[in-house]
Coordinates of C-alpha atoms and ligand atoms in Angstrom, one line a residue:
M23 CA -26.8 13.9 24.8
S24 CA -26.1 14.6 21.1
L25 CA -24.4 11.3 20.3
F26 CA -25.9 8.4 18.4
P27 CA -26.4 5.7 20.9
T28 CA -24.1 3.2 19.0
Y29 CA -22.3 2.4 22.3
N30 CA -23.5 1.2 25.7
R31 CA -21.2 3.4 27.7
F32 CA -20.1 2.6 31.3
P33 CA -20.8 5.3 33.9
L34 CA -17.1 6.3 34.0
T35 CA -15.3 9.4 32.7
I36 CA -11.6 9.0 32.4
V37 CA -9.9 12.4 32.6
S38 CA -6.2 11.5 32.7
G39 CA -3.8 8.6 32.4
E40 CA -0.2 7.6 32.8
G41 CA 1.3 4.2 32.1
T42 CA -1.1 1.5 33.1
K43 CA -3.1 3.9 35.4
V44 CA -6.1 6.1 34.5
F45 CA -8.0 8.5 36.8
D46 CA -11.7 9.4 36.6
D47 CA -13.4 12.7 37.2
Q48 CA -13.8 11.9 40.9
G49 CA -10.0 11.3 41.3
K50 CA -10.4 7.5 41.6
E51 CA -7.5 5.5 40.2
Y52 CA -8.0 2.4 38.0
L53 CA -5.6 -0.2 36.6
D54 CA -6.3 -0.1 32.9
F55 CA -6.4 -3.7 31.5
V56 CA -8.3 -2.5 28.4
S57 CA -5.8 -0.1 26.9
G58 CA -8.5 1.6 24.8
I59 CA -9.2 -1.9 23.4
A60 CA -5.6 -3.0 22.6
V61 CA -4.6 0.5 21.5
C62 CA -2.4 2.0 24.3
N63 CA 0.3 -0.7 24.0
L64 CA 2.9 1.6 25.5
G65 CA 0.6 2.7 28.2
H66 CA -1.0 6.1 28.5
R67 CA 0.9 9.1 27.2
P68 CA 4.2 7.3 26.5
P69 CA 6.8 10.1 26.7
R70 CA 8.7 9.3 23.5
V71 CA 5.5 9.2 21.4
Q72 CA 4.3 12.3 23.1
E73 CA 7.5 14.1 22.3
A74 CA 7.4 12.9 18.6
I75 CA 3.9 14.2 18.2
Q76 CA 4.7 17.4 20.0
N77 CA 7.7 18.0 17.7
Q78 CA 5.5 17.3 14.6
L79 CA 2.8 19.7 16.0
D80 CA 5.4 22.4 16.0
Q81 CA 6.3 21.8 12.3
V82 CA 3.3 20.8 10.2
W83 CA 0.2 18.8 10.9
H84 CA -1.3 17.8 7.5
V85 CA -0.1 18.2 4.0
S86 CA -2.1 15.4 2.1
N87 CA -0.6 12.5 0.1
L88 CA -0.1 14.8 -2.9
Y89 CA 3.4 15.5 -1.4
Q90 CA 6.4 13.7 -0.1
I91 CA 6.1 12.9 3.6
P92 CA 9.6 11.6 4.8
V93 CA 8.3 10.6 8.3
Q94 CA 5.6 8.5 6.6
E95 CA 8.2 6.7 4.5
Q96 CA 10.3 6.1 7.7
A97 CA 7.3 4.7 9.5
A98 CA 6.5 2.5 6.5
E99 CA 10.0 1.1 6.4
K100 CA 9.9 0.1 10.0
L101 CA 6.4 -1.5 9.7
S102 CA 7.1 -3.4 6.5
N103 CA 10.5 -4.7 7.8
A104 CA 8.9 -6.0 11.0
A105 CA 6.1 -7.7 9.0
E106 CA 8.7 -9.2 6.5
L107 CA 6.8 -7.5 3.7
D108 CA 7.5 -4.6 1.3
Y109 CA 5.0 -1.9 1.0
V110 CA 2.5 0.0 3.2
F111 CA -0.7 1.9 2.5
F112 CA -1.7 4.1 5.5
C113 CA -5.3 4.8 6.4
N114 CA -7.1 5.7 9.6
S115 CA -8.6 2.5 11.2
G116 CA -8.6 -1.2 11.2
A117 CA -11.8 -1.4 9.0
E118 CA -10.1 0.8 6.4
A119 CA -7.0 -1.3 6.4
N120 CA -9.1 -4.4 5.8
E121 CA -11.2 -2.5 3.2
A122 CA -8.0 -1.7 1.4
A123 CA -6.9 -5.4 1.6
I124 CA -10.2 -6.6 0.1
K125 CA -10.0 -4.1 -2.7
L126 CA -6.4 -5.0 -3.5
A127 CA -7.0 -8.7 -3.4
R128 CA -9.9 -8.5 -5.8
K129 CA -8.1 -6.2 -8.2
H130 CA -4.9 -8.1 -8.1
T131 CA -6.4 -11.5 -8.7
G132 CA -9.3 -10.4 -10.9
R133 CA -11.5 -12.6 -8.7
D134 CA -14.4 -11.7 -6.4
K135 CA -14.8 -14.2 -3.6
I136 CA -13.3 -13.6 -0.1
I137 CA -13.3 -16.5 2.4
S138 CA -13.4 -15.5 6.1
F139 CA -14.4 -17.3 9.3
K140 CA -17.3 -17.7 11.6
Q141 CA -17.0 -15.6 14.7
S142 CA -14.4 -13.4 13.0
F143 CA -14.4 -9.6 13.3
H144 CA -13.0 -7.4 10.6
G145 CA -14.8 -4.0 10.9
R146 CA -18.0 -2.0 10.3
T147 CA -17.7 -0.7 6.8
F148 CA -19.9 -2.5 4.3
A149 CA -17.2 -4.8 2.9
T150 CA -15.5 -5.5 6.3
M151 CA -18.9 -6.1 7.9
S152 CA -19.6 -8.5 5.1
A153 CA -16.3 -10.2 5.9
T154 CA -17.2 -10.5 9.6
G155 CA -18.7 -13.9 10.4
Q156 CA -21.1 -12.8 13.1
D157 CA -24.9 -12.4 12.5
K158 CA -25.3 -9.8 15.3
I159 CA -23.0 -7.4 13.3
H160 CA -25.1 -7.9 10.1
Q161 CA -28.5 -7.5 11.5
G162 CA -30.7 -4.8 10.0
F163 CA -28.4 -3.8 7.2
G164 CA -30.2 -5.7 4.4
Q165 CA -28.3 -7.7 1.9
L166 CA -24.6 -8.0 2.5
L167 CA -22.0 -8.1 -0.3
P168 CA -22.6 -11.4 -2.0
T169 CA -19.0 -12.5 -2.4
F170 CA -18.1 -13.4 1.1
E171 CA -18.2 -16.9 2.5
Y172 CA -17.6 -18.0 6.1
F173 CA -15.9 -21.2 7.2
P174 CA -15.6 -22.7 10.7
Y175 CA -12.5 -21.4 12.5
N176 CA -9.8 -24.0 13.4
D177 CA -11.5 -26.6 11.2
V178 CA -8.6 -27.9 9.0
Q179 CA -10.8 -30.3 7.1
A180 CA -13.4 -27.7 6.1
I181 CA -10.7 -25.5 4.6
E182 CA -8.9 -28.4 2.9
E183 CA -12.2 -29.2 1.1
V184 CA -12.4 -25.8 -0.6
H185 CA -12.0 -26.2 -4.4
D186 CA -13.1 -23.0 -5.9
G187 CA -11.4 -21.0 -8.7
H188 CA -13.1 -17.7 -7.7
V189 CA -11.4 -17.1 -4.4
A190 CA -9.4 -13.8 -4.4
A191 CA -8.3 -14.1 -0.8
I192 CA -8.7 -15.8 2.6
M193 CA -8.9 -13.4 5.4
V194 CA -8.1 -14.6 8.9
E195 CA -7.3 -13.5 12.4
V196 CA -4.4 -15.4 14.2
I197 CA -6.4 -15.1 17.4
Q198 CA -10.1 -14.2 17.1
G199 CA -10.3 -11.2 19.3
E200 CA -13.9 -9.9 19.4
G201 CA -15.0 -13.4 18.7
G202 CA -13.9 -14.5 22.2
V203 CA -10.0 -14.6 22.3
V204 CA -9.8 -17.8 20.4
P205 CA -6.3 -18.7 19.2
G206 CA -6.0 -20.3 15.8
T207 CA -3.9 -23.5 15.8
T208 CA -0.7 -23.7 13.8
E209 CA -2.1 -26.6 11.9
F210 CA -5.2 -24.6 10.9
L211 CA -3.4 -21.4 10.0
Q212 CA -0.9 -23.3 7.9
A213 CA -3.7 -25.2 6.2
V214 CA -5.2 -21.8 5.3
E215 CA -1.9 -20.6 3.8
E216 CA -1.5 -23.8 1.8
K217 CA -5.0 -23.5 0.5
C218 CA -4.3 -19.9 -0.6
R219 CA -1.2 -21.2 -2.5
E220 CA -3.2 -24.0 -4.1
L221 CA -6.0 -21.7 -5.3
G222 CA -3.8 -18.8 -6.3
A223 CA -5.5 -16.7 -3.7
L224 CA -4.0 -14.1 -1.4
L225 CA -3.5 -14.7 2.3
I226 CA -4.7 -11.7 4.3
I227 CA -3.9 -11.7 8.0
D228 CA -5.9 -9.3 10.1
E229 CA -3.5 -8.2 12.8
V230 CA -5.6 -5.2 13.8
Q231 CA -5.9 -6.5 17.4
T232 CA -3.0 -9.0 17.6
G233 CA -0.3 -6.9 16.0
I234 CA 2.2 -4.3 17.2
G235 CA 3.7 -6.6 19.9
R236 CA 0.5 -7.6 21.6
T237 CA 1.2 -11.3 21.6
G238 CA 5.0 -11.1 22.2
K239 CA 6.0 -10.9 18.5
A240 CA 5.8 -7.9 16.2
F241 CA 2.9 -9.7 14.5
A242 CA 1.1 -12.8 15.8
F243 CA 1.5 -14.7 12.5
Q244 CA 5.2 -14.9 13.3
H245 CA 4.4 -17.5 16.0
H246 CA 3.2 -19.9 13.3
G247 CA 5.8 -19.6 10.5
L248 CA 3.3 -18.1 8.0
S249 CA 4.1 -15.8 5.1
P250 CA 1.0 -13.7 4.4
D251 CA 0.6 -11.7 1.2
I252 CA -1.1 -8.9 3.1
V253 CA -1.2 -7.9 6.8
T254 CA -3.5 -5.3 8.2
S255 CA -2.8 -3.2 11.3
A256 CA -4.4 -0.4 13.4
K257 CA -5.2 -0.2 17.1
G258 CA -1.7 -0.2 18.8
L259 CA 0.0 1.3 15.7
G260 CA -0.1 4.9 16.8
S261 CA -0.4 4.5 20.6
G262 CA -3.8 6.1 20.6
F263 CA -3.3 8.4 17.6
P264 CA -5.9 7.1 15.1
V265 CA -4.1 5.3 12.2
G266 CA -4.3 2.1 10.3
A267 CA -2.1 0.4 7.7
M268 CA -2.2 -2.3 5.1
I269 CA 1.2 -4.0 4.5
G270 CA 1.8 -6.1 1.4
K271 CA 4.2 -8.0 -0.9
A272 CA 6.1 -6.0 -3.5
E273 CA 4.3 -7.7 -6.5
L274 CA 1.0 -6.1 -5.3
A275 CA 2.4 -2.7 -6.1
E276 CA 1.6 -3.3 -9.8
T277 CA -2.1 -3.4 -8.8
F278 CA -2.2 -0.5 -6.3
T279 CA -1.0 2.1 -8.7
A280 CA -1.7 5.8 -8.6
G281 CA -5.4 6.6 -8.5
S282 CA -6.5 3.1 -7.6
H283 CA -7.0 3.7 -3.8
G284 CA -6.5 6.6 -1.4
S285 CA -7.2 8.4 1.8
T286 CA -7.0 12.1 2.6
F287 CA -5.8 11.7 6.1
G288 CA -4.0 8.3 5.8
G289 CA -0.5 8.5 7.2
N290 CA -0.5 12.3 7.7
P291 CA 2.6 13.7 9.4
L292 CA 1.1 13.6 12.9
A293 CA 0.0 10.0 12.5
S294 CA 3.3 9.0 11.0
A295 CA 5.3 10.6 13.8
A296 CA 3.2 8.6 16.3
V297 CA 3.7 5.4 14.3
K298 CA 7.4 5.8 14.0
A299 CA 8.0 6.6 17.7
T300 CA 5.7 3.7 18.7
L301 CA 7.4 1.2 16.5
E302 CA 10.9 2.3 17.5
Q303 CA 10.1 1.2 21.1
I304 CA 8.0 -1.9 20.5
F305 CA 9.9 -3.5 17.6
T306 CA 13.0 -4.4 19.5
S307 CA 13.8 -8.0 20.6
D308 CA 14.2 -7.0 24.2
F309 CA 10.8 -5.4 24.4
L310 CA 9.1 -8.2 22.6
S311 CA 10.7 -10.9 24.7
R312 CA 9.6 -9.1 27.9
V313 CA 6.0 -9.1 26.5
D314 CA 6.3 -12.8 25.9
E315 CA 7.6 -13.4 29.4
K316 CA 5.0 -11.2 31.1
G317 CA 2.3 -12.9 29.1
T318 CA 3.4 -16.4 30.1
Q319 CA 3.7 -15.3 33.8
F320 CA 0.3 -13.6 33.8
K321 CA -1.5 -16.5 32.1
E322 CA 0.1 -19.0 34.5
K323 CA -0.9 -16.9 37.6
L324 CA -4.5 -16.6 36.3
E325 CA -4.7 -20.3 35.7
E326 CA -3.2 -21.1 39.1
E327 CA -5.6 -18.8 41.0
L328 CA -8.8 -19.2 38.9
L329 CA -9.2 -22.6 37.4
D330 CA -10.6 -24.1 40.7
Y331 CA -13.6 -21.9 40.5
S332 CA -16.6 -23.6 39.0
S333 CA -17.5 -20.5 36.9
V334 CA -14.1 -20.5 35.1
N335 CA -13.6 -22.8 32.1
E336 CA -10.3 -21.8 30.6
V337 CA -7.7 -19.1 30.4
R338 CA -6.5 -18.7 26.9
G339 CA -4.6 -16.3 24.6
K340 CA -1.0 -15.3 23.8
G341 CA 1.3 -12.6 25.2
L342 CA -0.8 -9.9 26.7
M343 CA -4.0 -10.8 24.9
I344 CA -5.8 -13.0 27.4
G345 CA -9.4 -14.3 27.6
I346 CA -10.9 -15.9 30.6
S347 CA -13.8 -18.2 29.4
L348 CA -16.6 -18.3 32.0
N349 CA -19.9 -20.2 32.3
T350 CA -21.5 -17.0 33.5
E351 CA -22.1 -13.5 32.1
A352 CA -18.7 -11.8 31.7
I353 CA -20.2 -8.3 31.8
Q354 CA -21.2 -8.7 35.5
L355 CA -17.5 -9.2 36.3
V356 CA -16.5 -6.2 34.2
H357 CA -18.9 -4.1 36.4
S358 CA -17.6 -5.4 39.7
L359 CA -14.0 -5.1 38.6
R360 CA -14.5 -1.5 37.6
E361 CA -15.9 -0.8 41.1
Q362 CA -12.8 -2.4 42.5
G363 CA -10.5 -0.3 40.3
L364 CA -9.7 -2.6 37.4
L365 CA -10.8 -2.0 33.9
A366 CA -11.5 -5.1 31.7
V367 CA -13.6 -5.8 28.7
V368 CA -15.8 -8.6 27.4
A369 CA -15.2 -10.6 24.2
G370 CA -18.6 -12.0 23.5
P371 CA -21.0 -12.8 26.4
H372 CA -18.9 -15.3 28.3
V373 CA -15.3 -14.2 27.9
L374 CA -13.5 -11.7 30.1
R375 CA -10.8 -10.1 28.0
L376 CA -7.6 -8.6 29.5
L377 CA -5.4 -6.3 27.3
P378 CA -3.0 -4.5 29.6
P379 CA -0.5 -2.1 28.1
L380 CA 2.6 -4.1 27.0
T381 CA 4.6 -2.0 29.5
V382 CA 2.5 -3.4 32.4
E383 CA 4.6 -4.1 35.6
E384 CA 4.6 -7.4 37.5
E385 CA 3.1 -5.9 40.6
E386 CA 0.2 -4.5 38.4
M387 CA -0.4 -8.0 37.0
S388 CA -0.4 -9.5 40.5
Q389 CA -2.9 -6.9 41.7
A390 CA -5.1 -7.6 38.7
V391 CA -5.1 -11.4 39.4
R392 CA -6.0 -10.6 43.1
L393 CA -8.9 -8.4 42.0
I394 CA -10.2 -10.9 39.4
K395 CA -10.0 -13.8 41.9
Q396 CA -11.9 -11.7 44.5
A397 CA -14.6 -10.7 42.0
I398 CA -15.1 -14.3 40.9
Q399 CA -15.3 -15.5 44.4
Q400 CA -17.9 -12.8 45.4
H401 CA -19.8 -13.6 42.2
E402 CA -20.0 -17.3 43.1
E403 CA -20.9 -16.6 46.7
S404 CA -23.8 -14.3 45.6
L405 CA -25.0 -17.1 43.2
Q406 CA -25.0 -19.6 46.1
K407 CA -27.0 -17.3 48.3
A408 CA -29.6 -16.6 45.6
Ligands
PLP15 C1 -9.4 -8.1 14.3 C2 -10.0 -6.7 14.0 N1 -10.1 -6.3 12.8 C3 -10.7 -5.1 12.5 C4 -11.2 -4.3 13.5 C5 -11.8 -3.0 13.2 O1 -10.9 -1.9 13.6 P1 -11.5 -0.4 13.7 O2 -12.4 -0.4 14.8 O3 -10.2 0.4 13.9 O4 -12.1 -0.1 12.4 C6 -11.1 -4.7 14.8 C7 -11.6 -3.9 15.9 O5 -11.9 -4.4 17.0 C8 -10.5 -6.0 15.1 O6 -10.4 -6.5 16.3

């Protein structure tokens, strides 16, 4: 194989997908509760997004940001309105969106330090890796960028005690995704915002995983009454078309002027067509309230069926971003669920993460609950026998 082995790949080749279902090269069907890691929020091959990309394919694919791109402007308007912010910079991934946010915060404030949190995940570029508060992500890469500092997540007191005039921004996830599906408390997130105001630092909310309707609001910060200066997005933004975005307040435009930052591909016509069609469907109050309802129902069912098992500690999360915290290795369950036709993913060693498409149907959620219950039961029985 001619690929760098940066991923441990499962022995599964998905060759087609529709809605919540995917099919492998043997014709076996799976319920996809991974969604390409929170990407296919409208399910696989959502028709209206497919049509928008197809129409754009028939017109022009790429022109560069040297020229006007009306569909990019339309996508930006939808995104900034939904985030209650003003301007958008398009890029190609979550890491690039966070990279842009870090650069903008440093240039705008004229300060260097970025505070982030232990167990956070912000990406794999040098700056976003440095912002990520997990040793395993840093290992082997030598000295990180020196201006990043990690605080304990959900620790109000620790953040209140920061008195530092060098802080350009605090960067935070509303729910730590890769770090184990750990929801931030309203009290903590508000304390972070207050600290930013006190220090004259910017509040950067990383919504790469939690955004685009995943938690039942357009962006997860909207559950907590926050008003960030910058929000970053990617994953679900293009329904599988690779695209990222940094969204910010109007006053930041005086810093991100022509020549200060850029991206050859960022927001090209194909990506923008995918974004616009995606947002037109997700950012409606009906769609978002359905996600909220489905999320509540799914979580309640999981709690009802699973909490009696001794290997299950907790079911947590918001909307359709759910983590089942276990006192056993989550990867074993991922393997047995895959064999039973359900795709799930881990978030750290002990959390089984479920990220179904936001279009998931009730029957599909019930089937997933049945399969998870069965897998946990079998796992506990095999431990007893051993
Ligand atoms: C919260 C968060 N930020 C940033 C990233 C990085 O995004 P990407 O892999 O698109 O660079 C991720 C990816 O998992 C993420 O969950």
